[in-house]
Coordinates of C-alpha atoms and ligand atoms in Angstrom, one line a residue:
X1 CA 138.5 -113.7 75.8
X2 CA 140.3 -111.3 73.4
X3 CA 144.3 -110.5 73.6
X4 CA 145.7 -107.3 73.5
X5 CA 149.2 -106.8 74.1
X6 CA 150.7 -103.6 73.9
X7 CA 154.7 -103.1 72.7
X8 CA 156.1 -100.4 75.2
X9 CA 155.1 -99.0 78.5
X10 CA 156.1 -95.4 78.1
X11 CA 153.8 -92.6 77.6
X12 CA 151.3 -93.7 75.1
X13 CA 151.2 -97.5 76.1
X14 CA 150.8 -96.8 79.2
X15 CA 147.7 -94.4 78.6
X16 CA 146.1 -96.8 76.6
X17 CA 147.0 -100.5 78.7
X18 CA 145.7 -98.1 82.1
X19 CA 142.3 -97.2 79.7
X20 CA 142.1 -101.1 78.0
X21 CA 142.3 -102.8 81.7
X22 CA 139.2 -100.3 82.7
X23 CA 137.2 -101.3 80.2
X24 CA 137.3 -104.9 82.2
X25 CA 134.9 -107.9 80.5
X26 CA 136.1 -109.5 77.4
X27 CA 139.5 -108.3 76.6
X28 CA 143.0 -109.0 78.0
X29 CA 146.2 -106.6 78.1
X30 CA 149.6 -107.2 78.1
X31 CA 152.0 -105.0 78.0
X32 CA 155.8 -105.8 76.9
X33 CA 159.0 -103.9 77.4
X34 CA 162.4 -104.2 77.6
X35 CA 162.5 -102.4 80.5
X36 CA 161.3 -103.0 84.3
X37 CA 160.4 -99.1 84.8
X38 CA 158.2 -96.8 82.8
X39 CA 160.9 -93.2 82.5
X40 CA 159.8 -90.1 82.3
X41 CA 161.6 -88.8 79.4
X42 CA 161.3 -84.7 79.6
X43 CA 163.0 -85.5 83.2
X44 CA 166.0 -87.4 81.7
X45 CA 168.1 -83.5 81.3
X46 CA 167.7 -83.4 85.0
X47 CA 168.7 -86.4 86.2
X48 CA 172.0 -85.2 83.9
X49 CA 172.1 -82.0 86.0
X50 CA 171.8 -82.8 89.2
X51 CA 168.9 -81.5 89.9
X52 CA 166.7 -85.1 90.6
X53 CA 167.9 -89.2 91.4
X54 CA 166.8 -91.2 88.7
X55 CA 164.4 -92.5 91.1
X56 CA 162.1 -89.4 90.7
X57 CA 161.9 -89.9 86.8
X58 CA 160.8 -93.6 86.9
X59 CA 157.8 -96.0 88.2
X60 CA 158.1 -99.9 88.3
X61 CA 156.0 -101.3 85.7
X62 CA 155.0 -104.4 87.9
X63 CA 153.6 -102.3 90.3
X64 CA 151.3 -99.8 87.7
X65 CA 150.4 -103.3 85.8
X66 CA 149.1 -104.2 89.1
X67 CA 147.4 -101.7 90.4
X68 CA 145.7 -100.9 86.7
X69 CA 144.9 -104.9 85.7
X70 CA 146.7 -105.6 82.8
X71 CA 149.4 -107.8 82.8
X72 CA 153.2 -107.2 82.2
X73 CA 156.1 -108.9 80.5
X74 CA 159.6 -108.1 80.6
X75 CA 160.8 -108.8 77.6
X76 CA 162.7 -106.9 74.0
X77 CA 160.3 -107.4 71.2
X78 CA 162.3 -108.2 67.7
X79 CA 159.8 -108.8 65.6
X80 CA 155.7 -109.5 64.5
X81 CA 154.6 -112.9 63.0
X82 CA 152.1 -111.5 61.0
X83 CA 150.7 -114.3 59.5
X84 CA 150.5 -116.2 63.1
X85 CA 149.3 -112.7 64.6
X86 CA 152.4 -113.1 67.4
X87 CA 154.7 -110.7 68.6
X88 CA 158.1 -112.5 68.6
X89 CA 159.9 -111.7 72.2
X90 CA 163.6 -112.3 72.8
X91 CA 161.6 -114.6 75.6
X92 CA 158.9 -115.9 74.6
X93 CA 155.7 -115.2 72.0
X94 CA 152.8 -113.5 72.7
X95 CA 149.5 -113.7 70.0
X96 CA 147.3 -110.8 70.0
X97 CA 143.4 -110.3 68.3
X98 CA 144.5 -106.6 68.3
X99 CA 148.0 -105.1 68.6
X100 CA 149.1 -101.3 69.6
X101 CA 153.1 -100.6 68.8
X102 CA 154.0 -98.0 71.1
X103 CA 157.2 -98.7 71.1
X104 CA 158.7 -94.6 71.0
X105 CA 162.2 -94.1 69.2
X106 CA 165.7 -94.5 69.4
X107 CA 168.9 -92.4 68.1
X108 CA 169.5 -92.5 64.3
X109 CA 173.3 -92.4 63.4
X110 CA 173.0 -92.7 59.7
X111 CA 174.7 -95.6 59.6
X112 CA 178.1 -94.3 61.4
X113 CA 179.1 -97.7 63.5
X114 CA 181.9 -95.5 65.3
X115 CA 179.6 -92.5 66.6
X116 CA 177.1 -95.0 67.7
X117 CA 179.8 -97.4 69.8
X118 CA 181.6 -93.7 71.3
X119 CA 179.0 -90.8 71.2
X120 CA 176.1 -91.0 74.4
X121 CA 172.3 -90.3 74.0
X122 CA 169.6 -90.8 76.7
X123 CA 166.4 -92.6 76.1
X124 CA 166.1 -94.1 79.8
X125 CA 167.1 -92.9 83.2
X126 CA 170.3 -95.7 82.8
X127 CA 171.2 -93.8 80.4
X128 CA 171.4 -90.5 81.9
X129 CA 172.9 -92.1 84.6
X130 CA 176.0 -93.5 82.5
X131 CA 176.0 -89.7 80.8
X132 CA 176.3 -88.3 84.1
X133 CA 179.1 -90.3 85.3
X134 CA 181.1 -90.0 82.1
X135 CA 180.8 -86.3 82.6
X136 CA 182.6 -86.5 86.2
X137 CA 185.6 -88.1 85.1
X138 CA 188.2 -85.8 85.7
X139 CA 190.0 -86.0 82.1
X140 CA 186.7 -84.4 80.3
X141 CA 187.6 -80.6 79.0
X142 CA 184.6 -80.4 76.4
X143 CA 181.1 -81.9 75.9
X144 CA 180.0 -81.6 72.2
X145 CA 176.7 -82.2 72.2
X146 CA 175.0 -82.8 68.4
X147 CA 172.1 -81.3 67.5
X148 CA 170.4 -78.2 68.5
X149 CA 166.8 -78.9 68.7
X150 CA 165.1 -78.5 72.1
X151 CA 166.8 -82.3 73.6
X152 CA 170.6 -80.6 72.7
X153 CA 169.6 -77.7 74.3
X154 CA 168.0 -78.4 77.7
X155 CA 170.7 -80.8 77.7
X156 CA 173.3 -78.6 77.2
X157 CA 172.1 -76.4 79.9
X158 CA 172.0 -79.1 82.7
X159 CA 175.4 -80.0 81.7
X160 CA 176.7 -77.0 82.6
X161 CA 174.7 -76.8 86.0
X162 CA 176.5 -80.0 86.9
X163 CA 179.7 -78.4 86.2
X164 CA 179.0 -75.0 87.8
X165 CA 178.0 -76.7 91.1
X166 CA 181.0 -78.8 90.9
X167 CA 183.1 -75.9 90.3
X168 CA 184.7 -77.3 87.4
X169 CA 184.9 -75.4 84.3
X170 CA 184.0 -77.2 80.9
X171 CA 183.9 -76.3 77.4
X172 CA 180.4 -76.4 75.9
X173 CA 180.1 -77.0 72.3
X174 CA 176.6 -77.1 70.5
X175 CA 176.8 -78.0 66.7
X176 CA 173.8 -77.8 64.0
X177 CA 174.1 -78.8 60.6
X178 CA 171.3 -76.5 59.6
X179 CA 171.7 -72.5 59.6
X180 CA 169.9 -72.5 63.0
X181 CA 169.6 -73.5 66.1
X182 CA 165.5 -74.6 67.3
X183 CA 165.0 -74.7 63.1
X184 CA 161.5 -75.2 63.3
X185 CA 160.7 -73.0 65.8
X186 CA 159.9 -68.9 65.9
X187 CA 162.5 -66.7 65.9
X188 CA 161.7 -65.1 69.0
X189 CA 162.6 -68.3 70.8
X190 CA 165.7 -68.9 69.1
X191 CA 166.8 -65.3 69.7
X192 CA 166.0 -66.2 73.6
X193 CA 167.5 -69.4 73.6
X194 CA 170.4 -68.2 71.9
X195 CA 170.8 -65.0 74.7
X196 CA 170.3 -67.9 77.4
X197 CA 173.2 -70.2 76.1
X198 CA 175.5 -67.2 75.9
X199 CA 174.9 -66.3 79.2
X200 CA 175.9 -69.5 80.3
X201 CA 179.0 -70.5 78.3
X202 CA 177.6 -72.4 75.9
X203 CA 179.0 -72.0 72.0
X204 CA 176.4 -72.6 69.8
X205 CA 177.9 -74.0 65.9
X206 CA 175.8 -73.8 63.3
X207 CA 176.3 -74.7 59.6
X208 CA 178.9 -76.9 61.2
X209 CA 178.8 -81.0 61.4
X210 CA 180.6 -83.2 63.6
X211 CA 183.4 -84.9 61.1
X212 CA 184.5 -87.7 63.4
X213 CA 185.6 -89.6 67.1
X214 CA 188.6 -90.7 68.0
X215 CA 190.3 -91.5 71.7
X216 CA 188.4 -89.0 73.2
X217 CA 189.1 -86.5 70.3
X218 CA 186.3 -84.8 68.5
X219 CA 186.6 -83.5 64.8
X220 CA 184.5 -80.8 63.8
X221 CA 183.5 -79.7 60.0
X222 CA 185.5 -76.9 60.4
X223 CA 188.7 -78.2 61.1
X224 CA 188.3 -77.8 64.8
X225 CA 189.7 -80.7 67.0
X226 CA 189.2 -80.9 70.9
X227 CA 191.0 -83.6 73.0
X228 CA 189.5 -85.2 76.1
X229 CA 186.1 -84.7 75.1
X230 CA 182.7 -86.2 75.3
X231 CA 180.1 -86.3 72.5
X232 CA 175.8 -86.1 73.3
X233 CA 174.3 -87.5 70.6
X234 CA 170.8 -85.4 69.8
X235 CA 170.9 -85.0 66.1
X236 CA 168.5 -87.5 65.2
X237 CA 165.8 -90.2 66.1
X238 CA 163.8 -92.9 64.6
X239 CA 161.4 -95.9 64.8
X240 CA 162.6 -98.7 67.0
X241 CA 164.8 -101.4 64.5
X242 CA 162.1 -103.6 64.8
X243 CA 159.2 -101.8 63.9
X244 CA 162.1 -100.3 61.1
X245 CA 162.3 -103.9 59.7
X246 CA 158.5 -104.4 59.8
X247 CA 156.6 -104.2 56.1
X248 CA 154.4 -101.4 57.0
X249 CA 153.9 -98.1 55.4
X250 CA 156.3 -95.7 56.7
X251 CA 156.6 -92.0 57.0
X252 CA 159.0 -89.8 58.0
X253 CA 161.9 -91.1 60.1
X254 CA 160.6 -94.7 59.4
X255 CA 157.9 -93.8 61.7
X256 CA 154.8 -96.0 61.0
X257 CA 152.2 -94.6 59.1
X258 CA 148.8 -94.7 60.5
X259 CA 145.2 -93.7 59.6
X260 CA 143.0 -91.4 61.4
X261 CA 141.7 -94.0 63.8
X262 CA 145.3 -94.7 64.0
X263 CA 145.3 -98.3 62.6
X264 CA 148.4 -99.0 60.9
X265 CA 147.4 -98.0 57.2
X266 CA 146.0 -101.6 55.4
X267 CA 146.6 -103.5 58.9
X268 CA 143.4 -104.3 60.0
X269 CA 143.2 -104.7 64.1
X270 CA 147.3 -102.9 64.1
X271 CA 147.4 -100.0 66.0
X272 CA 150.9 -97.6 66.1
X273 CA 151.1 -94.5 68.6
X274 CA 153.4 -92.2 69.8
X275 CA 156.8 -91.6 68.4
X276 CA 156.6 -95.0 66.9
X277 CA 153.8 -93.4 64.4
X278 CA 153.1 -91.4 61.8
X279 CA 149.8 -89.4 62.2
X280 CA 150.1 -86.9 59.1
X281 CA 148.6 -83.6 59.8
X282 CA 149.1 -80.9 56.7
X283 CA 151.7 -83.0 55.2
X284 CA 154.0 -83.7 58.5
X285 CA 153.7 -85.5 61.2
X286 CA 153.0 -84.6 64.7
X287 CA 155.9 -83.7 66.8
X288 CA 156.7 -86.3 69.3
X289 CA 155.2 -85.3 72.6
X290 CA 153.8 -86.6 75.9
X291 CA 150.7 -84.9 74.8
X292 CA 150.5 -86.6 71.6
X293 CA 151.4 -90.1 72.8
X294 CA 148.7 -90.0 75.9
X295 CA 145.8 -88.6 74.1
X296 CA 146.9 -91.3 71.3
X297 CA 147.1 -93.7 73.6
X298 CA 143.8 -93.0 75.0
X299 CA 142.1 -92.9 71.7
X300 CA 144.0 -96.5 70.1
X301 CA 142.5 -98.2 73.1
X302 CA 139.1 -96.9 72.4
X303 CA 139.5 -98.0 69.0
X304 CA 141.1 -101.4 69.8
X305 CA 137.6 -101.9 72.3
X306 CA 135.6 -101.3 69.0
X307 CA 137.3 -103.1 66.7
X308 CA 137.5 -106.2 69.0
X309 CA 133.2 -105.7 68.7
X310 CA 133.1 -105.6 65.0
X311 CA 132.5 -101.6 65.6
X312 CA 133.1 -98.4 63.7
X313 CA 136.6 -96.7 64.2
X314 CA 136.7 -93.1 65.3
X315 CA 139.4 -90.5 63.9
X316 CA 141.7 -89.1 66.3
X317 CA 141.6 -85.7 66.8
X318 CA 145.0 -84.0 67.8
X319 CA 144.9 -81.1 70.4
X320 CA 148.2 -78.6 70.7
X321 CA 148.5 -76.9 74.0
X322 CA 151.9 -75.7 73.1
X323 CA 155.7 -76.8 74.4
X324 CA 158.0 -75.6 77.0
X325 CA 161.8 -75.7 75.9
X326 CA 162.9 -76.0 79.6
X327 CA 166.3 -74.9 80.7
X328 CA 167.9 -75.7 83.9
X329 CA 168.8 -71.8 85.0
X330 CA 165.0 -71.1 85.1
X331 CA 165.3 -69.5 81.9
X332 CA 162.9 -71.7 80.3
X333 CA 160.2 -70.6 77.3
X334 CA 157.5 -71.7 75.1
X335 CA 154.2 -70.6 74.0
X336 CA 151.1 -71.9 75.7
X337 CA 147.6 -71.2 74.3
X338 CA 149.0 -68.6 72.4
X339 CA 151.2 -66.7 74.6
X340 CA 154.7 -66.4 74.6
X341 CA 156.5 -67.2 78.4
X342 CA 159.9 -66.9 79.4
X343 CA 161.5 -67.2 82.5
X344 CA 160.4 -69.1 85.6
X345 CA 157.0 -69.3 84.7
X346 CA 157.4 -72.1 81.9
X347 CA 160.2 -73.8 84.4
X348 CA 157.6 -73.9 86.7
X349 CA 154.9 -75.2 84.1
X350 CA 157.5 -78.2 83.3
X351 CA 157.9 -79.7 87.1
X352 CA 154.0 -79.3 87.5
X353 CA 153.2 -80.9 84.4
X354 CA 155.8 -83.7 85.4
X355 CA 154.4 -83.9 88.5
X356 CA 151.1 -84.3 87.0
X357 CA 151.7 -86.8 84.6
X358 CA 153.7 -89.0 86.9
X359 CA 151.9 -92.5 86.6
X360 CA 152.3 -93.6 90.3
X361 CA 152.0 -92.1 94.0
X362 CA 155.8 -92.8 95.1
X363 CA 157.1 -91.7 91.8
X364 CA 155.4 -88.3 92.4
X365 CA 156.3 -88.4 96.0
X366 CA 160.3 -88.8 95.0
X367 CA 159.9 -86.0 92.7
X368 CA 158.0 -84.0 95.0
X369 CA 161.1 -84.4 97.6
X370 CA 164.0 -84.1 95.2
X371 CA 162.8 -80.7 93.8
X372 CA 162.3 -79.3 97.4
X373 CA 165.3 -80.6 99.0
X374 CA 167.9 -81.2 96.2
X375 CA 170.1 -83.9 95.8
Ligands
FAD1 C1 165.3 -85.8 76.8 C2 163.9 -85.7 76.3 C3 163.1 -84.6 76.7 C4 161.8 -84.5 76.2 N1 161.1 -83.4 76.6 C5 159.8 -83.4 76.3 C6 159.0 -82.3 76.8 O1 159.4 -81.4 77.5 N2 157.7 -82.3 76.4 C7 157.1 -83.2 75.6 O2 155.9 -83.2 75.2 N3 157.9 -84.2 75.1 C8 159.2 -84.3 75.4 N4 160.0 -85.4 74.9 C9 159.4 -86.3 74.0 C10 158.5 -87.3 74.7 O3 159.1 -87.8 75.8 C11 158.1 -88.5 73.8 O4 157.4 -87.9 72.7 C12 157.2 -89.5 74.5 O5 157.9 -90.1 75.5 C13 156.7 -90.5 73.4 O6 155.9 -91.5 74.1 P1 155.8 -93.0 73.5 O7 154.9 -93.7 74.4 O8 155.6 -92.9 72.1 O9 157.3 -93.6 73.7 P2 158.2 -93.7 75.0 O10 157.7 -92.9 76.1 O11 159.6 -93.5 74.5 O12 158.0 -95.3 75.4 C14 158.4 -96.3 74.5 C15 158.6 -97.6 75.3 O13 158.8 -98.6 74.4 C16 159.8 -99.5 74.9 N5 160.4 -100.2 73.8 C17 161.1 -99.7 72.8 N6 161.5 -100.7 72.0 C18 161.1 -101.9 72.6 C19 161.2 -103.3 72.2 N7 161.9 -103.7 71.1 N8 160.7 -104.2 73.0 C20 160.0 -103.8 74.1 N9 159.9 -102.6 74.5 C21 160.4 -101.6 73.7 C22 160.8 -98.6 75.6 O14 161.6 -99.2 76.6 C23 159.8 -97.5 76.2 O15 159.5 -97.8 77.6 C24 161.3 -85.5 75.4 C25 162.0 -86.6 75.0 C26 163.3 -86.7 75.4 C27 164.2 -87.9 75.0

């Protein structure tokens, strides 16, 4: 019998532990993470809003290990024995024949201890939980939210539907460092996004950095200050610290580099996936996306099967349908197979794709009945 075990049950793990466990006969899958539930991270912004219970964004791991075959551990990885060919667990140790980090990312703060202890960022449904609470204390007046890729500004938009259905007004700050908003993307969905914030209340900063916390007071570059106010921290994300500490290649955002068959370059039998990886494509890496991590996920385990026989690797070939920036006034857009959408067409696409992709029955149940009825 071969081990596999498999660091993180999010989007790529999952695919792959779910496609491993098919393959049945000689090989043995464990999955580890540090949380019970698998989230559905492009759902997070509406737990934040209102719009869905955390319940609708998560599925119990226990349950999909059980119903797929593989087995699952709860437990926080915090390091790889690579001579021993263990993963070292805050719990226990766990030796693999083949391994597959697919751990995802965390927030980067660039080293500023303060932001990290007082600003909030959301990489679970607890922690959009916690957001959401901080934002219905009474003494908040303004929500900075840093960075203004497409996380800062869904998020910034489900903000203010929380707000607007309480009936409470709140300042809505956006702040970029870089010239733009959405820098990497085309103009015509920055001019969009742009029209949408404005529409809703939102100011948009750019060319502007956040220059410090203090009690609940926020410093702008600028000179600004605002008291009683909340900071969402989007600016910036990287590998998990233990993968970080790991000596592997590493790419951008200490993202692990990997080879087309997505071993972990000079690593025989190491696979890395997801956001956790660097697959270079014309000198960057892929984006991190659902996409991305399940059709990696699918491929590592096909790859893991082979290697485990003494086979030959495949490459992995990446496939872009596009992205939806989703914003919670139906004002949503992206560019699918080429053509541009706006409106309620791509917020549509986003709850049918979540639906879809939703790894258990009663997960998509819960969503099913929290977008009809509410919350
Ligand atoms: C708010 C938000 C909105 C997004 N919206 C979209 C969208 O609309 N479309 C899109 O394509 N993508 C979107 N993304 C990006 C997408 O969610 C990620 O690219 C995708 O989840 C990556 O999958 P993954 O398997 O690599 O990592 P994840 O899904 O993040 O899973 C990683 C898992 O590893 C576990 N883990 C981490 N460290 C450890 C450790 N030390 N020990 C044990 N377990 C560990 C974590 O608990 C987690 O379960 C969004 C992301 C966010 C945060």
């Amino acid at each position: 019998m071969k081990d596999v075990v498999i660091i993180g049950g999010g989007f790529g793990g999952l695919s792959a532990a779910r496609r491993l466990a098919g393959m049945g006969g000689e090989i043995r899958v464990t999955l580890l993470d540090r949380k019970e539930t698998f989230d559905f991270l492009p759902l997070l912004p509406d737990i934040v809003g209102g719009r869905i219970p955390p319940a609708a964004a998560s599925a119990g791991l226990c349950g999909l290990a059980q119903r797929h075959g593989f087995a699952f551990q709860h437990d926080t990885v915090e390091g790889i024995d690579l001579g021993r060919r263990a993963i070292v667990g805050r719990r226990s140790a766990y030796p693999f024949d083949a391994l597959l980090v697919a751990a995802g990312s965390e927030p980067n703060y660039f080293g500023d201890a303060s932001l990290q202890k007082s600003a909030y960022s959301f990489n679970s449904c607890g922690d959009s939980e916690r957001l959401a609470a901080a934002l219905s204390a009474a003494h908040v007046e303004t929500c900075v939210i840093v960075g203004g890729g497409y996380t800062g500004i869904e998020m910034a938009t489900h903000v203010r539907r929380r707000f607007a259905r309480a009936g409470r007004a709140l300042r809505i700050i956006i702040v970029e460092a870089a010239p733009s908003i959405l820098g990497v993307m085309p103009d015509w969905i920055r001019r969009y996004a742009r029209d949408n914030l404005g529409r809703l209340e939102i100011t948009v900063m750019e060319n502007c950095r956040l220059a410090g916390v203090a009690e609940g007071r926020v410093f702008l570059g600028g000179g600004e200050a605002f008291d009683n106010a909340l900071v969402i921290w989007c600016a910036g994300v990287q590998a998990p610290a233990f993968a970080r500490a790991l000596p592997f290649e590493k790419g951008p955002q200490d993202r692990i580099l990997v080879e087309g068959s997505l071993e972990i370059r000079n690593r025989p039998g190491l696979f890395a996936i997801g956001d956790a990886a660097a697959f270079m494509r014309r000198g960057r890496p892929l984006r991190m996306s659902v996409q991305f991590a399940r059709t990696q996920g699918a491929c590592a385990a096909g790859n893991i099967a082979r290697y485990l026989r003494g086979g030959r690797l495949r490459g992995y070939r990446p496939w872009d349908p596009g992205f939806v920036l989703p914003m919670a006034n139906g004002r949503s857009c992206g560019a699918v197979g080429g053509l541009r959408l706006r409106g309620l067409l791509p917020t549509a696409m986003h709850y049918v794709m979540s639906l879809m992709l939703s790894p258990g029955l009663d997960q998509k149940a819960r969503l099913v009945r929290a977008l009809m009825h509410g919350i």
